[in-house]
């Protein structure tokens, strides 16, 4: 047994933390990686192709399954339609099963085609709104085949100049469109409504913040929930506060994890502000441990790995989320509640800092060993020869939606 692990268990046990419970929760963690993180992508200035990058939906499934094989906690992959569009969805589902990955959220794309230049579901042209709704309905059909629970929606709709659009009419069109899609759901299918405060529109965005998404989700009903993307807020926004409020209202349905320094940078989660990530997870864990709170949150990554090797970046991201979760699980919650009750500001902050500053590496390594995995996923992946193998095989062919 690693002596660092033994020391950590001693320390946590002394704080009254049930290490076996922490490990059990870590083993059940479920992170979904994005198919678009495995293909060639870039910025608006260019796309730099990488040897071995996945060229089609099947190869993206293979890469996602590889991320899962080395981390043990990334059992599903989100698809973007039409980037991942195939003729035979039953065939793709079977292939996913063969390579050991589940198909997760389906993301319609109503922002890239020429017709969407002035918007999709908020476009003043009814025929364009129709096309956008039809595309989303097609995505619901895909979900019926793949067994996906979540339809994950993000709209680029907005205006660039004052007077360009009628805000209230647009709000009506948005609701009408979402309602038609919502009504097509069956079983436990859900709609996750993402918001983003700017870009590509620079004057106004129709779903700009959690309030707008919350309003739409509330009007639609229980199967509509809000999705938080960490890159979609103005600088300085307290995201953990939004998390807490949405959980409290039963309206937090999903996450798009990533990191940013300037805007919606799509950088590796935890790379820029790991403390913020911890504070967000702290709210998620507080809810998870509260017997009176029920949450159904899809934990997804939304990143474009433009420069980093893609599967390595996915593994690194999943491991960052594992550490953030582990640190949040070892917060002494009883002591925190007491400090809050006593209004002991310094003590409360110190309790969070103690967990955040704890090196959870030995704990997550032990969890991986108990899951039958190599304790060092990145190194194990590098040694596996996977990249060399796929680089030799994946020669020629297309890129992702960005390429
Ligand atoms: C938009 O910036 C976004 O966050 C949405 O989730 C898209 O589906 C995704 O990025 C990929 O472009
Ligand atoms: Mn997103």
PDB file of N, CA, C and O and ligand atoms in Angstrom, residues 36 107 152 154 194-196 227-232 255-258 264 266 301-303, ligand 2:
ATOM      1  N   UNK A  36     -16.575  16.022 -30.659  1.00  0.00           N
ATOM      2  CA  UNK A  36     -15.865  17.084 -31.383  1.00  0.00           C
ATOM      3  C   UNK A  36     -14.499  17.408 -30.768  1.00  0.00           C
ATOM      4  O   UNK A  36     -13.712  18.131 -31.353  1.00  0.00           O
ATOM      5  N   UNK A 107     -26.377  16.683 -29.709  1.00  0.00           N
ATOM      6  CA  UNK A 107     -26.320  18.134 -29.868  1.00  0.00           C
ATOM      7  C   UNK A 107     -26.694  18.525 -31.286  1.00  0.00           C
ATOM      8  O   UNK A 107     -25.906  18.313 -32.216  1.00  0.00           O
ATOM      9  N   UNK A 152     -29.172  18.264 -26.205  1.00  0.00           N
ATOM     10  CA  UNK A 152     -28.440  19.388 -25.638  1.00  0.00           C
ATOM     11  C   UNK A 152     -28.441  20.548 -26.628  1.00  0.00           C
ATOM     12  O   UNK A 152     -27.883  20.439 -27.719  1.00  0.00           O
ATOM     13  N   UNK A 154     -27.846  24.457 -27.925  1.00  0.00           N
ATOM     14  CA  UNK A 154     -27.240  25.789 -27.845  1.00  0.00           C
ATOM     15  C   UNK A 154     -27.572  26.526 -29.135  1.00  0.00           C
ATOM     16  O   UNK A 154     -27.479  25.958 -30.228  1.00  0.00           O
ATOM     17  N   UNK A 194     -28.785  25.441 -23.058  1.00  0.00           N
ATOM     18  CA  UNK A 194     -27.519  26.111 -22.749  1.00  0.00           C
ATOM     19  C   UNK A 194     -27.654  27.604 -23.020  1.00  0.00           C
ATOM     20  O   UNK A 194     -28.402  28.015 -23.902  1.00  0.00           O
ATOM     21  N   UNK A 195     -26.932  28.401 -22.290  1.00  0.00           N
ATOM     22  CA  UNK A 195     -26.936  29.844 -22.526  1.00  0.00           C
ATOM     23  C   UNK A 195     -25.501  30.331 -22.727  1.00  0.00           C
ATOM     24  O   UNK A 195     -24.547  29.654 -22.347  1.00  0.00           O
ATOM     25  N   UNK A 196     -25.384  31.499 -23.328  1.00  0.00           N
ATOM     26  CA  UNK A 196     -24.043  32.084 -23.531  1.00  0.00           C
ATOM     27  C   UNK A 196     -24.244  33.576 -23.740  1.00  0.00           C
ATOM     28  O   UNK A 196     -25.099  33.976 -24.519  1.00  0.00           O
ATOM     29  N   UNK A 227     -28.491  24.012 -18.862  1.00  0.00           N
ATOM     30  CA  UNK A 227     -27.123  23.492 -18.980  1.00  0.00           C
ATOM     31  C   UNK A 227     -26.139  24.650 -18.792  1.00  0.00           C
ATOM     32  O   UNK A 227     -26.273  25.695 -19.434  1.00  0.00           O
ATOM     33  N   UNK A 228     -25.178  24.440 -17.917  1.00  0.00           N
ATOM     34  CA  UNK A 228     -24.157  25.466 -17.660  1.00  0.00           C
ATOM     35  C   UNK A 228     -22.874  25.101 -18.391  1.00  0.00           C
ATOM     36  O   UNK A 228     -22.317  24.027 -18.174  1.00  0.00           O
ATOM     37  N   UNK A 229     -22.407  25.995 -19.246  1.00  0.00           N
ATOM     38  CA  UNK A 229     -21.094  25.845 -19.873  1.00  0.00           C
ATOM     39  C   UNK A 229     -20.176  26.847 -19.176  1.00  0.00           C
ATOM     40  O   UNK A 229     -20.484  28.051 -19.123  1.00  0.00           O
ATOM     41  N   UNK A 230     -19.056  26.362 -18.649  1.00  0.00           N
ATOM     42  CA  UNK A 230     -18.218  27.241 -17.821  1.00  0.00           C
ATOM     43  C   UNK A 230     -17.628  28.427 -18.586  1.00  0.00           C
ATOM     44  O   UNK A 230     -17.233  29.413 -17.978  1.00  0.00           O
ATOM     45  N   UNK A 231     -17.609  28.347 -19.905  1.00  0.00           N
ATOM     46  CA  UNK A 231     -17.020  29.449 -20.676  1.00  0.00           C
ATOM     47  C   UNK A 231     -18.023  30.504 -21.110  1.00  0.00           C
ATOM     48  O   UNK A 231     -17.677  31.425 -21.845  1.00  0.00           O
ATOM     49  N   UNK A 232     -19.256  30.387 -20.648  1.00  0.00           N
ATOM     50  CA  UNK A 232     -20.317  31.223 -21.221  1.00  0.00           C
ATOM     51  C   UNK A 232     -20.818  32.366 -20.340  1.00  0.00           C
ATOM     52  O   UNK A 232     -21.950  32.811 -20.491  1.00  0.00           O
ATOM     53  N   UNK A 255     -23.852  20.005 -17.481  1.00  0.00           N
ATOM     54  CA  UNK A 255     -22.663  20.852 -17.475  1.00  0.00           C
ATOM     55  C   UNK A 255     -21.884  20.684 -18.754  1.00  0.00           C
ATOM     56  O   UNK A 255     -21.787  19.572 -19.276  1.00  0.00           O
ATOM     57  N   UNK A 256     -21.320  21.756 -19.224  1.00  0.00           N
ATOM     58  CA  UNK A 256     -20.261  21.676 -20.224  1.00  0.00           C
ATOM     59  C   UNK A 256     -19.016  22.192 -19.533  1.00  0.00           C
ATOM     60  O   UNK A 256     -18.860  23.394 -19.331  1.00  0.00           O
ATOM     61  N   UNK A 257     -18.144  21.274 -19.177  1.00  0.00           N
ATOM     62  CA  UNK A 257     -16.907  21.677 -18.505  1.00  0.00           C
ATOM     63  C   UNK A 257     -15.859  22.091 -19.532  1.00  0.00           C
ATOM     64  O   UNK A 257     -15.686  21.443 -20.569  1.00  0.00           O
ATOM     65  N   UNK A 258     -15.170  23.128 -19.190  1.00  0.00           N
ATOM     66  CA  UNK A 258     -14.006  23.586 -19.940  1.00  0.00           C
ATOM     67  C   UNK A 258     -13.380  24.672 -19.075  1.00  0.00           C
ATOM     68  O   UNK A 258     -13.775  24.842 -17.916  1.00  0.00           O
ATOM     69  N   UNK A 264     -14.953  32.557 -24.417  1.00  0.00           N
ATOM     70  CA  UNK A 264     -15.342  31.149 -24.487  1.00  0.00           C
ATOM     71  C   UNK A 264     -14.180  30.381 -25.103  1.00  0.00           C
ATOM     72  O   UNK A 264     -14.259  29.899 -26.221  1.00  0.00           O
ATOM     73  N   UNK A 266     -12.669  27.521 -24.505  1.00  0.00           N
ATOM     74  CA  UNK A 266     -12.665  26.051 -24.652  1.00  0.00           C
ATOM     75  C   UNK A 266     -11.333  25.416 -24.262  1.00  0.00           C
ATOM     76  O   UNK A 266     -10.893  24.448 -24.890  1.00  0.00           O
ATOM     77  N   UNK A 301     -18.053  17.306 -20.971  1.00  0.00           N
ATOM     78  CA  UNK A 301     -16.946  18.216 -21.312  1.00  0.00           C
ATOM     79  C   UNK A 301     -17.291  18.833 -22.661  1.00  0.00           C
ATOM     80  O   UNK A 301     -17.831  18.150 -23.534  1.00  0.00           O
ATOM     81  N   UNK A 302     -17.026  20.120 -22.806  1.00  0.00           N
ATOM     82  CA  UNK A 302     -17.178  20.757 -24.118  1.00  0.00           C
ATOM     83  C   UNK A 302     -15.888  21.517 -24.395  1.00  0.00           C
ATOM     84  O   UNK A 302     -15.714  22.650 -23.950  1.00  0.00           O
ATOM     85  N   UNK A 303     -14.978  20.867 -25.079  1.00  0.00           N
ATOM     86  CA  UNK A 303     -13.686  21.488 -25.371  1.00  0.00           C
ATOM     87  C   UNK A 303     -13.284  21.170 -26.805  1.00  0.00           C
ATOM     88  O   UNK A 303     -13.660  20.145 -27.352  1.00  0.00           O
TER      89      UNK A 303
HETATM   90 MN1  LIG B   2     -21.104  24.238 -24.641  1.00  0.00          MN
END
